[in-house]
Amino acid sequence: QEYLNRPFLIDGFKFDLRIYVLVASVDPMVIYIYDEGLARFATCKYEDVNASNLNQRNMHLTNYSVNKHCKEFVQADQENDLNPNAGSKRRLTSIMKLLESQGHDVKRLQKSIEDMMIKTILSIGPHLAHTYYTASSRIFKSSRKQATPSRCFELLGFDVMLDADLKPWVLEVNHSPSFNCDSPLDTDIKKALLYDAIHALGLDPDVRNKFLNKQRKQQSKRLYGPGKNMQMRGMRHSRYDQRWLMNYDQNTRDPNSSSSSDDEDSNTRSHPSRQGGFQQIYPEGSEARM
């Protein structure tokens, strides 16, 4: 990593932005950005780097895990609405409003951040697609076009810092960002984030049951062969096998089941450009379908 010795400061403090990005599909690539996030501040005012302040962690580092133990750490207001421009942890939107009030081009900044995130994710796009198809081929034996559409997704936490020229820089990308809630501000943002993410993905709670039933049917065909009465065949097996068959019959009864083509059609997900607090940034200006 390269140290940014000319960071953009607010009230003399160094800060970074936690921005949440949802990768809803890797082939085709579909990327959303969340409209709310967090700003984490250092707890000591920033000074030009010199030999005497190199070890001042609370001045150089914006990590919440580092600064929360400092006595200068200021917890956000109960609702974070009384004074959104105070506290060592604030809303992303409050930072953008503050920058706009200072005359900065916030729309241009947001576009730069989105462009940076798209390029970061696309740089590993081929690897992600290869990993997905390698894993899915172990489950689905058909071709890619016939395979059940991807249910894989990733909710990423981008840590971004602004330099003195208001240029965004990626500090790191967290593939497993923390959802711990140490304050009402955390709870408010992260609860809404997870709710909107699940809604944006359009997850069907019955998909897992359909998948398990399909696996049981395939296993049954391998064990007993097609076109035979499984209960008659089960009489020749142990009591354990008979109990397994009884459980199988109960678990695979689905009065709402239809033809096998439902595995493809019902699971095909459409990704609107807007889902709750998520805005689709790639592909831009169109709905993606997988």
PDB file of C-alpha atoms in Angstrom:
ATOM      1  CA  GLN A   1       0.000   0.000   0.000  1.00  0.00           C
ATOM      2  CA  GLU A   2       1.010   3.577  -0.649  1.00  0.00           C
ATOM      3  CA  TYR A   3       0.693   6.068   2.206  1.00  0.00           C
ATOM      4  CA  LEU A   4      -1.403   9.128   1.323  1.00  0.00           C
ATOM      5  CA  ASN A   5       0.455  12.011   2.908  1.00  0.00           C
ATOM      6  CA  ARG A   6      -2.021  14.611   1.616  1.00  0.00           C
ATOM      7  CA  PRO A   7      -5.395  13.280   2.776  1.00  0.00           C
ATOM      8  CA  PHE A   8      -8.597  15.292   2.596  1.00  0.00           C
ATOM      9  CA  LEU A   9      -9.431  16.414   6.131  1.00  0.00           C
ATOM     10  CA  ILE A  10     -12.681  17.275   7.871  1.00  0.00           C
ATOM     11  CA  ASP A  11     -12.296  19.464  10.951  1.00  0.00           C
ATOM     12  CA  GLY A  12      -8.600  18.610  10.822  1.00  0.00           C
ATOM     13  CA  PHE A  13      -9.177  14.835  11.094  1.00  0.00           C
ATOM     14  CA  LYS A  14      -8.258  12.093   8.666  1.00  0.00           C
ATOM     15  CA  PHE A  15     -11.097   9.739   7.717  1.00  0.00           C
ATOM     16  CA  ASP A  16     -12.040   6.929   5.369  1.00  0.00           C
ATOM     17  CA  LEU A  17     -15.315   5.766   3.848  1.00  0.00           C
ATOM     18  CA  ARG A  18     -16.851   2.300   4.107  1.00  0.00           C
ATOM     19  CA  ILE A  19     -18.936   1.815   0.965  1.00  0.00           C
ATOM     20  CA  TYR A  20     -20.962  -1.341   0.400  1.00  0.00           C
ATOM     21  CA  VAL A  21     -21.095  -3.043  -2.995  1.00  0.00           C
ATOM     22  CA  LEU A  22     -23.250  -6.007  -3.970  1.00  0.00           C
ATOM     23  CA  VAL A  23     -22.014  -8.360  -6.690  1.00  0.00           C
ATOM     24  CA  ALA A  24     -25.285 -10.043  -7.635  1.00  0.00           C
ATOM     25  CA  SER A  25     -23.879 -12.141 -10.490  1.00  0.00           C
ATOM     26  CA  VAL A  26     -20.494 -12.867 -12.068  1.00  0.00           C
ATOM     27  CA  ASP A  27     -21.637 -14.102 -15.489  1.00  0.00           C
ATOM     28  CA  PRO A  28     -23.060 -11.766 -16.538  1.00  0.00           C
ATOM     29  CA  MET A  29     -21.425  -9.355 -14.116  1.00  0.00           C
ATOM     30  CA  VAL A  30     -23.996  -7.325 -12.174  1.00  0.00           C
ATOM     31  CA  ILE A  31     -22.823  -4.765  -9.605  1.00  0.00           C
ATOM     32  CA  TYR A  32     -24.816  -2.602  -7.195  1.00  0.00           C
ATOM     33  CA  ILE A  33     -23.640   0.178  -4.883  1.00  0.00           C
ATOM     34  CA  TYR A  34     -25.457   1.048  -1.656  1.00  0.00           C
ATOM     35  CA  ASP A  35     -26.495   4.647  -1.100  1.00  0.00           C
ATOM     36  CA  GLU A  36     -25.553   4.644   2.590  1.00  0.00           C
ATOM     37  CA  GLY A  37     -22.365   3.724   4.368  1.00  0.00           C
ATOM     38  CA  LEU A  38     -20.013   4.835   7.101  1.00  0.00           C
ATOM     39  CA  ALA A  39     -17.271   7.401   7.587  1.00  0.00           C
ATOM     40  CA  ARG A  40     -14.667   6.427  10.193  1.00  0.00           C
ATOM     41  CA  PHE A  41     -12.491   9.171  11.658  1.00  0.00           C
ATOM     42  CA  ALA A  42      -9.114   9.180  13.338  1.00  0.00           C
ATOM     43  CA  THR A  43      -9.242  10.559  16.867  1.00  0.00           C
ATOM     44  CA  CYS A  44      -6.154  12.793  16.730  1.00  0.00           C
ATOM     45  CA  LYS A  45      -5.902  15.769  14.393  1.00  0.00           C
ATOM     46  CA  TYR A  46      -3.688  15.188  11.412  1.00  0.00           C
ATOM     47  CA  GLU A  47      -0.250  16.753  11.095  1.00  0.00           C
ATOM     48  CA  ASP A  48       2.357  16.505   8.367  1.00  0.00           C
ATOM     49  CA  VAL A  49       4.300  13.288   8.793  1.00  0.00           C
ATOM     50  CA  ASN A  50       7.623  13.626  10.570  1.00  0.00           C
ATOM     51  CA  ALA A  51       9.898  11.518  12.744  1.00  0.00           C
ATOM     52  CA  SER A  52       8.161  12.600  15.941  1.00  0.00           C
ATOM     53  CA  ASN A  53       4.613  11.505  15.003  1.00  0.00           C
ATOM     54  CA  LEU A  54       5.227   8.303  13.061  1.00  0.00           C
ATOM     55  CA  ASN A  55       3.982   6.204  15.967  1.00  0.00           C
ATOM     56  CA  GLN A  56       0.764   8.137  16.565  1.00  0.00           C
ATOM     57  CA  ARG A  57      -1.615   5.412  15.411  1.00  0.00           C
ATOM     58  CA  ASN A  58      -4.743   7.431  16.239  1.00  0.00           C
ATOM     59  CA  MET A  59      -3.608  10.153  13.862  1.00  0.00           C
ATOM     60  CA  HIS A  60      -2.547   7.988  10.908  1.00  0.00           C
ATOM     61  CA  LEU A  61      -5.070   5.138  11.100  1.00  0.00           C
ATOM     62  CA  THR A  62      -8.792   5.518  10.572  1.00  0.00           C
ATOM     63  CA  ASN A  63      -9.664   1.950  11.583  1.00  0.00           C
ATOM     64  CA  TYR A  64     -12.626   1.820  13.932  1.00  0.00           C
ATOM     65  CA  SER A  65     -11.049  -1.080  15.823  1.00  0.00           C
ATOM     66  CA  VAL A  66      -8.057   1.146  16.610  1.00  0.00           C
ATOM     67  CA  ASN A  67      -9.810   4.398  17.459  1.00  0.00           C
ATOM     68  CA  LYS A  68     -12.786   3.132  19.462  1.00  0.00           C
ATOM     69  CA  HIS A  69     -10.551   2.561  22.473  1.00  0.00           C
ATOM     70  CA  CYS A  70      -9.209   6.107  22.424  1.00  0.00           C
ATOM     71  CA  LYS A  71     -10.625   8.511  25.036  1.00  0.00           C
ATOM     72  CA  GLU A  72     -11.089  11.119  22.273  1.00  0.00           C
ATOM     73  CA  PHE A  73     -13.463   8.839  20.384  1.00  0.00           C
ATOM     74  CA  VAL A  74     -16.869  10.520  20.070  1.00  0.00           C
ATOM     75  CA  GLN A  75     -19.848   8.196  19.794  1.00  0.00           C
ATOM     76  CA  ALA A  76     -22.535   9.200  17.317  1.00  0.00           C
ATOM     77  CA  ASP A  77     -25.750  10.784  18.582  1.00  0.00           C
ATOM     78  CA  GLN A  78     -28.517   8.351  19.471  1.00  0.00           C
ATOM     79  CA  GLU A  79     -30.269   8.819  16.131  1.00  0.00           C
ATOM     80  CA  ASN A  80     -27.356  10.501  14.345  1.00  0.00           C
ATOM     81  CA  ASP A  81     -29.810  13.163  13.181  1.00  0.00           C
ATOM     82  CA  LEU A  82     -29.328  15.718  15.947  1.00  0.00           C
ATOM     83  CA  ASN A  83     -25.867  16.596  14.660  1.00  0.00           C
ATOM     84  CA  PRO A  84     -24.881  14.463  11.648  1.00  0.00           C
ATOM     85  CA  ASN A  85     -21.556  16.316  11.310  1.00  0.00           C
ATOM     86  CA  ALA A  86     -20.282  15.235  14.720  1.00  0.00           C
ATOM     87  CA  GLY A  87     -18.856  11.986  15.987  1.00  0.00           C
ATOM     88  CA  SER A  88     -15.953   9.698  15.129  1.00  0.00           C
ATOM     89  CA  LYS A  89     -18.279   7.537  13.041  1.00  0.00           C
ATOM     90  CA  ARG A  90     -20.823   9.170  10.734  1.00  0.00           C
ATOM     91  CA  ARG A  91     -23.146   8.428   7.858  1.00  0.00           C
ATOM     92  CA  LEU A  92     -21.714   8.425   4.359  1.00  0.00           C
ATOM     93  CA  THR A  93     -24.563  10.646   3.186  1.00  0.00           C
ATOM     94  CA  SER A  94     -23.772  13.264   5.835  1.00  0.00           C
ATOM     95  CA  ILE A  95     -20.202  13.477   4.498  1.00  0.00           C
ATOM     96  CA  MET A  96     -21.456  13.960   0.950  1.00  0.00           C
ATOM     97  CA  LYS A  97     -23.855  16.696   2.076  1.00  0.00           C
ATOM     98  CA  LEU A  98     -21.038  18.410   3.952  1.00  0.00           C
ATOM     99  CA  LEU A  99     -18.769  18.314   0.904  1.00  0.00           C
ATOM    100  CA  GLU A 100     -21.562  19.671  -1.272  1.00  0.00           C
ATOM    101  CA  SER A 101     -22.136  22.542   1.177  1.00  0.00           C
ATOM    102  CA  GLN A 102     -18.443  23.378   0.868  1.00  0.00           C
ATOM    103  CA  GLY A 103     -18.789  23.762  -2.882  1.00  0.00           C
ATOM    104  CA  HIS A 104     -17.268  20.437  -3.977  1.00  0.00           C
ATOM    105  CA  ASP A 105     -18.563  18.540  -6.999  1.00  0.00           C
ATOM    106  CA  VAL A 106     -20.121  15.577  -5.194  1.00  0.00           C
ATOM    107  CA  LYS A 107     -21.667  14.011  -8.297  1.00  0.00           C
ATOM    108  CA  ARG A 108     -18.270  13.897  -9.953  1.00  0.00           C
ATOM    109  CA  LEU A 109     -16.770  12.366  -6.824  1.00  0.00           C
ATOM    110  CA  GLN A 110     -19.474   9.695  -6.646  1.00  0.00           C
ATOM    111  CA  LYS A 111     -18.960   8.867 -10.310  1.00  0.00           C
ATOM    112  CA  SER A 112     -15.213   8.495  -9.716  1.00  0.00           C
ATOM    113  CA  ILE A 113     -15.863   6.165  -6.787  1.00  0.00           C
ATOM    114  CA  GLU A 114     -18.251   4.016  -8.834  1.00  0.00           C
ATOM    115  CA  ASP A 115     -15.803   3.837 -11.738  1.00  0.00           C
ATOM    116  CA  MET A 116     -13.015   2.766  -9.372  1.00  0.00           C
ATOM    117  CA  MET A 117     -15.161   0.029  -7.879  1.00  0.00           C
ATOM    118  CA  ILE A 118     -16.274  -1.302 -11.251  1.00  0.00           C
ATOM    119  CA  LYS A 119     -12.681  -1.532 -12.485  1.00  0.00           C
ATOM    120  CA  THR A 120     -11.568  -3.209  -9.269  1.00  0.00           C
ATOM    121  CA  ILE A 121     -14.215  -5.932  -9.550  1.00  0.00           C
ATOM    122  CA  LEU A 122     -13.899  -6.407 -13.313  1.00  0.00           C
ATOM    123  CA  SER A 123     -10.155  -6.961 -12.902  1.00  0.00           C
ATOM    124  CA  ILE A 124     -10.950 -10.280 -11.186  1.00  0.00           C
ATOM    125  CA  GLY A 125     -14.102 -11.008 -13.184  1.00  0.00           C
ATOM    126  CA  PRO A 126     -12.625 -13.890 -15.240  1.00  0.00           C
ATOM    127  CA  HIS A 127     -11.264 -15.502 -12.084  1.00  0.00           C
ATOM    128  CA  LEU A 128     -14.644 -15.206 -10.335  1.00  0.00           C
ATOM    129  CA  ALA A 129     -16.463 -16.726 -13.325  1.00  0.00           C
ATOM    130  CA  HIS A 130     -13.960 -19.587 -13.536  1.00  0.00           C
ATOM    131  CA  THR A 131     -14.304 -20.263  -9.802  1.00  0.00           C
ATOM    132  CA  TYR A 132     -18.094 -20.231 -10.021  1.00  0.00           C
ATOM    133  CA  TYR A 133     -18.287 -22.643 -12.978  1.00  0.00           C
ATOM    134  CA  THR A 134     -15.697 -24.937 -11.427  1.00  0.00           C
ATOM    135  CA  ALA A 135     -17.782 -25.162  -8.262  1.00  0.00           C
ATOM    136  CA  SER A 136     -21.173 -25.372  -9.961  1.00  0.00           C
ATOM    137  CA  SER A 137     -20.034 -28.086 -12.385  1.00  0.00           C
ATOM    138  CA  ARG A 138     -19.653 -30.410  -9.427  1.00  0.00           C
ATOM    139  CA  ILE A 139     -23.348 -29.981  -8.693  1.00  0.00           C
ATOM    140  CA  PHE A 140     -24.912 -29.446 -12.109  1.00  0.00           C
ATOM    141  CA  LYS A 141     -23.814 -31.886 -14.785  1.00  0.00           C
ATOM    142  CA  SER A 142     -25.502 -30.075 -17.667  1.00  0.00           C
ATOM    143  CA  SER A 143     -24.006 -27.368 -19.837  1.00  0.00           C
ATOM    144  CA  ARG A 144     -23.754 -23.752 -18.733  1.00  0.00           C
ATOM    145  CA  LYS A 145     -26.869 -22.747 -20.647  1.00  0.00           C
ATOM    146  CA  GLN A 146     -28.879 -25.500 -18.998  1.00  0.00           C
ATOM    147  CA  ALA A 147     -27.465 -25.136 -15.498  1.00  0.00           C
ATOM    148  CA  THR A 148     -29.575 -23.585 -12.780  1.00  0.00           C
ATOM    149  CA  PRO A 149     -28.833 -19.836 -12.669  1.00  0.00           C
ATOM    150  CA  SER A 150     -26.331 -18.659 -10.095  1.00  0.00           C
ATOM    151  CA  ARG A 151     -27.463 -18.139  -6.539  1.00  0.00           C
ATOM    152  CA  CYS A 152     -23.989 -16.924  -5.573  1.00  0.00           C
ATOM    153  CA  PHE A 153     -23.423 -13.329  -4.533  1.00  0.00           C
ATOM    154  CA  GLU A 154     -20.941 -11.234  -2.592  1.00  0.00           C
ATOM    155  CA  LEU A 155     -21.537  -8.226  -0.359  1.00  0.00           C
ATOM    156  CA  LEU A 156     -18.260  -6.303  -0.306  1.00  0.00           C
ATOM    157  CA  GLY A 157     -17.025  -3.512   1.916  1.00  0.00           C
ATOM    158  CA  PHE A 158     -14.815  -1.041   0.051  1.00  0.00           C
ATOM    159  CA  ASP A 159     -12.600   1.160   2.226  1.00  0.00           C
ATOM    160  CA  VAL A 160     -11.963   4.406   0.366  1.00  0.00           C
ATOM    161  CA  MET A 161      -9.869   7.442   1.266  1.00  0.00           C
ATOM    162  CA  LEU A 162      -9.948  10.861  -0.375  1.00  0.00           C
ATOM    163  CA  ASP A 163      -6.777  12.809  -1.028  1.00  0.00           C
ATOM    164  CA  ALA A 164      -6.436  16.590  -0.836  1.00  0.00           C
ATOM    165  CA  ASP A 165      -7.637  16.875  -4.436  1.00  0.00           C
ATOM    166  CA  LEU A 166     -10.741  14.843  -3.587  1.00  0.00           C
ATOM    167  CA  LYS A 167      -9.513  11.890  -5.635  1.00  0.00           C
ATOM    168  CA  PRO A 168     -10.721   8.539  -4.212  1.00  0.00           C
ATOM    169  CA  TRP A 169      -8.259   5.749  -3.440  1.00  0.00           C
ATOM    170  CA  VAL A 170      -9.063   2.143  -2.555  1.00  0.00           C
ATOM    171  CA  LEU A 171      -7.453   1.152   0.728  1.00  0.00           C
ATOM    172  CA  GLU A 172      -8.778  -2.392   0.712  1.00  0.00           C
ATOM    173  CA  VAL A 173     -11.751  -4.521  -0.280  1.00  0.00           C
ATOM    174  CA  ASN A 174     -13.334  -6.621   2.464  1.00  0.00           C
ATOM    175  CA  HIS A 175     -15.042  -9.734   1.107  1.00  0.00           C
ATOM    176  CA  SER A 176     -16.478 -10.340   4.583  1.00  0.00           C
ATOM    177  CA  PRO A 177     -17.191  -6.894   6.063  1.00  0.00           C
ATOM    178  CA  SER A 178     -18.135  -6.649   9.712  1.00  0.00           C
ATOM    179  CA  PHE A 179     -21.824  -6.479  10.564  1.00  0.00           C
ATOM    180  CA  ASN A 180     -21.253  -5.969  14.273  1.00  0.00           C
ATOM    181  CA  CYS A 181     -23.430  -3.203  15.658  1.00  0.00           C
ATOM    182  CA  ASP A 182     -21.770  -1.206  18.440  1.00  0.00           C
ATOM    183  CA  SER A 183     -24.117   1.766  18.176  1.00  0.00           C
ATOM    184  CA  PRO A 184     -27.623   2.694  16.984  1.00  0.00           C
ATOM    185  CA  LEU A 185     -25.958   4.154  13.881  1.00  0.00           C
ATOM    186  CA  ASP A 186     -24.450   0.756  12.992  1.00  0.00           C
ATOM    187  CA  THR A 187     -27.756  -1.002  13.591  1.00  0.00           C
ATOM    188  CA  ASP A 188     -29.704   1.452  11.470  1.00  0.00           C
ATOM    189  CA  ILE A 189     -27.372   1.260   8.486  1.00  0.00           C
ATOM    190  CA  LYS A 190     -26.434  -2.422   8.529  1.00  0.00           C
ATOM    191  CA  LYS A 191     -29.933  -3.724   9.200  1.00  0.00           C
ATOM    192  CA  ALA A 192     -31.279  -1.777   6.217  1.00  0.00           C
ATOM    193  CA  LEU A 193     -28.286  -2.886   4.132  1.00  0.00           C
ATOM    194  CA  LEU A 194     -28.917  -6.589   4.712  1.00  0.00           C
ATOM    195  CA  TYR A 195     -32.652  -6.233   4.160  1.00  0.00           C
ATOM    196  CA  ASP A 196     -32.147  -4.417   0.855  1.00  0.00           C
ATOM    197  CA  ALA A 197     -29.466  -6.902  -0.244  1.00  0.00           C
ATOM    198  CA  ILE A 198     -31.764  -9.895   0.251  1.00  0.00           C
ATOM    199  CA  HIS A 199     -34.579  -8.041  -1.505  1.00  0.00           C
ATOM    200  CA  ALA A 200     -32.333  -7.045  -4.422  1.00  0.00           C
ATOM    201  CA  LEU A 201     -31.222 -10.643  -4.941  1.00  0.00           C
ATOM    202  CA  GLY A 202     -34.824 -11.816  -5.197  1.00  0.00           C
ATOM    203  CA  LEU A 203     -34.091 -14.952  -3.211  1.00  0.00           C
ATOM    204  CA  ASP A 204     -36.809 -17.597  -3.138  1.00  0.00           C
ATOM    205  CA  PRO A 205     -36.870 -19.363   0.262  1.00  0.00           C
ATOM    206  CA  ASP A 206     -38.154 -22.540  -1.417  1.00  0.00           C
ATOM    207  CA  VAL A 207     -35.156 -22.877  -3.744  1.00  0.00           C
ATOM    208  CA  ARG A 208     -33.114 -24.831  -1.190  1.00  0.00           C
ATOM    209  CA  ASN A 209     -35.905 -27.384  -0.708  1.00  0.00           C
ATOM    210  CA  LYS A 210     -36.289 -27.830  -4.463  1.00  0.00           C
ATOM    211  CA  PHE A 211     -32.551 -28.336  -4.822  1.00  0.00           C
ATOM    212  CA  LEU A 212     -32.410 -30.930  -2.021  1.00  0.00           C
ATOM    213  CA  ASN A 213     -35.377 -32.793  -3.495  1.00  0.00           C
ATOM    214  CA  LYS A 214     -33.657 -32.871  -6.868  1.00  0.00           C
ATOM    215  CA  GLN A 215     -30.499 -34.246  -5.252  1.00  0.00           C
ATOM    216  CA  ARG A 216     -32.492 -36.974  -3.494  1.00  0.00           C
ATOM    217  CA  LYS A 217     -34.127 -38.011  -6.766  1.00  0.00           C
ATOM    218  CA  GLN A 218     -30.755 -38.246  -8.498  1.00  0.00           C
ATOM    219  CA  GLN A 219     -29.340 -40.259  -5.607  1.00  0.00           C
ATOM    220  CA  SER A 220     -32.327 -42.579  -5.699  1.00  0.00           C
ATOM    221  CA  LYS A 221     -31.862 -43.247  -9.417  1.00  0.00           C
ATOM    222  CA  ARG A 222     -28.215 -44.117  -8.848  1.00  0.00           C
ATOM    223  CA  LEU A 223     -29.079 -46.492  -6.009  1.00  0.00           C
ATOM    224  CA  TYR A 224     -32.185 -48.215  -7.337  1.00  0.00           C
ATOM    225  CA  GLY A 225     -32.351 -47.463 -11.031  1.00  0.00           C
ATOM    226  CA  PRO A 226     -35.213 -45.860 -12.980  1.00  0.00           C
ATOM    227  CA  GLY A 227     -38.674 -47.293 -13.520  1.00  0.00           C
ATOM    228  CA  LYS A 228     -38.814 -49.466 -10.400  1.00  0.00           C
ATOM    229  CA  ASN A 229     -40.890 -49.230  -7.293  1.00  0.00           C
ATOM    230  CA  MET A 230     -38.478 -47.931  -4.683  1.00  0.00           C
ATOM    231  CA  GLN A 231     -40.427 -49.335  -1.756  1.00  0.00           C
ATOM    232  CA  MET A 232     -40.347 -52.865  -3.281  1.00  0.00           C
ATOM    233  CA  ARG A 233     -36.615 -52.563  -3.846  1.00  0.00           C
ATOM    234  CA  GLY A 234     -36.223 -51.219  -0.323  1.00  0.00           C
ATOM    235  CA  MET A 235     -37.641 -54.441   1.125  1.00  0.00           C
ATOM    236  CA  ARG A 236     -34.395 -56.139   0.076  1.00  0.00           C
ATOM    237  CA  HIS A 237     -32.299 -53.658   2.006  1.00  0.00           C
ATOM    238  CA  SER A 238     -31.669 -53.052   5.669  1.00  0.00           C
ATOM    239  CA  ARG A 239     -34.115 -51.392   8.018  1.00  0.00           C
ATOM    240  CA  TYR A 240     -31.973 -48.292   7.827  1.00  0.00           C
ATOM    241  CA  ASP A 241     -32.504 -48.148   4.062  1.00  0.00           C
ATOM    242  CA  GLN A 242     -36.247 -48.607   4.530  1.00  0.00           C
ATOM    243  CA  ARG A 243     -36.388 -45.737   6.987  1.00  0.00           C
ATOM    244  CA  TRP A 244     -34.396 -43.621   4.492  1.00  0.00           C
ATOM    245  CA  LEU A 245     -36.952 -44.437   1.770  1.00  0.00           C
ATOM    246  CA  MET A 246     -39.846 -43.417   4.014  1.00  0.00           C
ATOM    247  CA  ASN A 247     -38.177 -40.111   4.791  1.00  0.00           C
ATOM    248  CA  TYR A 248     -37.439 -39.649   1.108  1.00  0.00           C
ATOM    249  CA  ASP A 249     -41.090 -40.145   0.153  1.00  0.00           C
ATOM    250  CA  GLN A 250     -42.246 -37.629   2.740  1.00  0.00           C
ATOM    251  CA  ASN A 251     -39.660 -35.016   1.844  1.00  0.00           C
ATOM    252  CA  THR A 252     -40.157 -35.190  -1.907  1.00  0.00           C
ATOM    253  CA  ARG A 253     -43.917 -34.767  -1.939  1.00  0.00           C
ATOM    254  CA  ASP A 254     -44.521 -31.324  -3.370  1.00  0.00           C
ATOM    255  CA  PRO A 255     -48.135 -30.599  -4.405  1.00  0.00           C
ATOM    256  CA  ASN A 256     -47.003 -27.434  -6.130  1.00  0.00           C
ATOM    257  CA  SER A 257     -44.242 -29.063  -8.163  1.00  0.00           C
ATOM    258  CA  SER A 258     -44.335 -28.848 -11.953  1.00  0.00           C
ATOM    259  CA  SER A 259     -42.110 -29.909 -14.841  1.00  0.00           C
ATOM    260  CA  SER A 260     -38.314 -29.950 -14.600  1.00  0.00           C
ATOM    261  CA  SER A 261     -38.129 -26.838 -16.743  1.00  0.00           C
ATOM    262  CA  ASP A 262     -39.204 -24.891 -13.626  1.00  0.00           C
ATOM    263  CA  ASP A 263     -35.651 -25.345 -12.330  1.00  0.00           C
ATOM    264  CA  GLU A 264     -34.526 -22.932 -14.996  1.00  0.00           C
ATOM    265  CA  ASP A 265     -37.455 -20.569 -15.530  1.00  0.00           C
ATOM    266  CA  SER A 266     -38.494 -19.957 -11.916  1.00  0.00           C
ATOM    267  CA  ASN A 267     -34.928 -19.320 -10.795  1.00  0.00           C
ATOM    268  CA  THR A 268     -34.053 -16.834 -13.505  1.00  0.00           C
ATOM    269  CA  ARG A 269     -33.577 -13.518 -11.753  1.00  0.00           C
ATOM    270  CA  SER A 270     -34.103 -10.081 -13.206  1.00  0.00           C
ATOM    271  CA  HIS A 271     -32.007  -7.271 -11.751  1.00  0.00           C
ATOM    272  CA  PRO A 272     -33.757  -3.893 -11.919  1.00  0.00           C
ATOM    273  CA  SER A 273     -31.494  -0.848 -11.919  1.00  0.00           C
ATOM    274  CA  ARG A 274     -32.808   0.164  -8.498  1.00  0.00           C
ATOM    275  CA  GLN A 275     -33.521  -2.072  -5.506  1.00  0.00           C
ATOM    276  CA  GLY A 276     -34.160  -0.338  -2.195  1.00  0.00           C
ATOM    277  CA  GLY A 277     -30.964   1.489  -1.304  1.00  0.00           C
ATOM    278  CA  PHE A 278     -28.968  -0.298  -4.011  1.00  0.00           C
ATOM    279  CA  GLN A 279     -28.264   1.350  -7.359  1.00  0.00           C
ATOM    280  CA  GLN A 280     -27.003  -0.745 -10.259  1.00  0.00           C
ATOM    281  CA  ILE A 281     -23.722   0.663 -11.563  1.00  0.00           C
ATOM    282  CA  TYR A 282     -22.746  -2.167 -13.906  1.00  0.00           C
ATOM    283  CA  PRO A 283     -23.952  -2.729 -16.528  1.00  0.00           C
ATOM    284  CA  GLU A 284     -25.064   0.869 -16.529  1.00  0.00           C
ATOM    285  CA  GLY A 285     -28.486   2.050 -17.703  1.00  0.00           C
ATOM    286  CA  SER A 286     -30.040  -1.370 -18.275  1.00  0.00           C
ATOM    287  CA  GLU A 287     -31.517  -4.331 -16.475  1.00  0.00           C
ATOM    288  CA  ALA A 288     -29.393  -7.455 -16.302  1.00  0.00           C
ATOM    289  CA  ARG A 289     -30.845 -10.935 -16.467  1.00  0.00           C
ATOM    290  CA  MET A 290     -29.263 -14.144 -15.348  1.00  0.00           C
TER     291      MET A 290
END
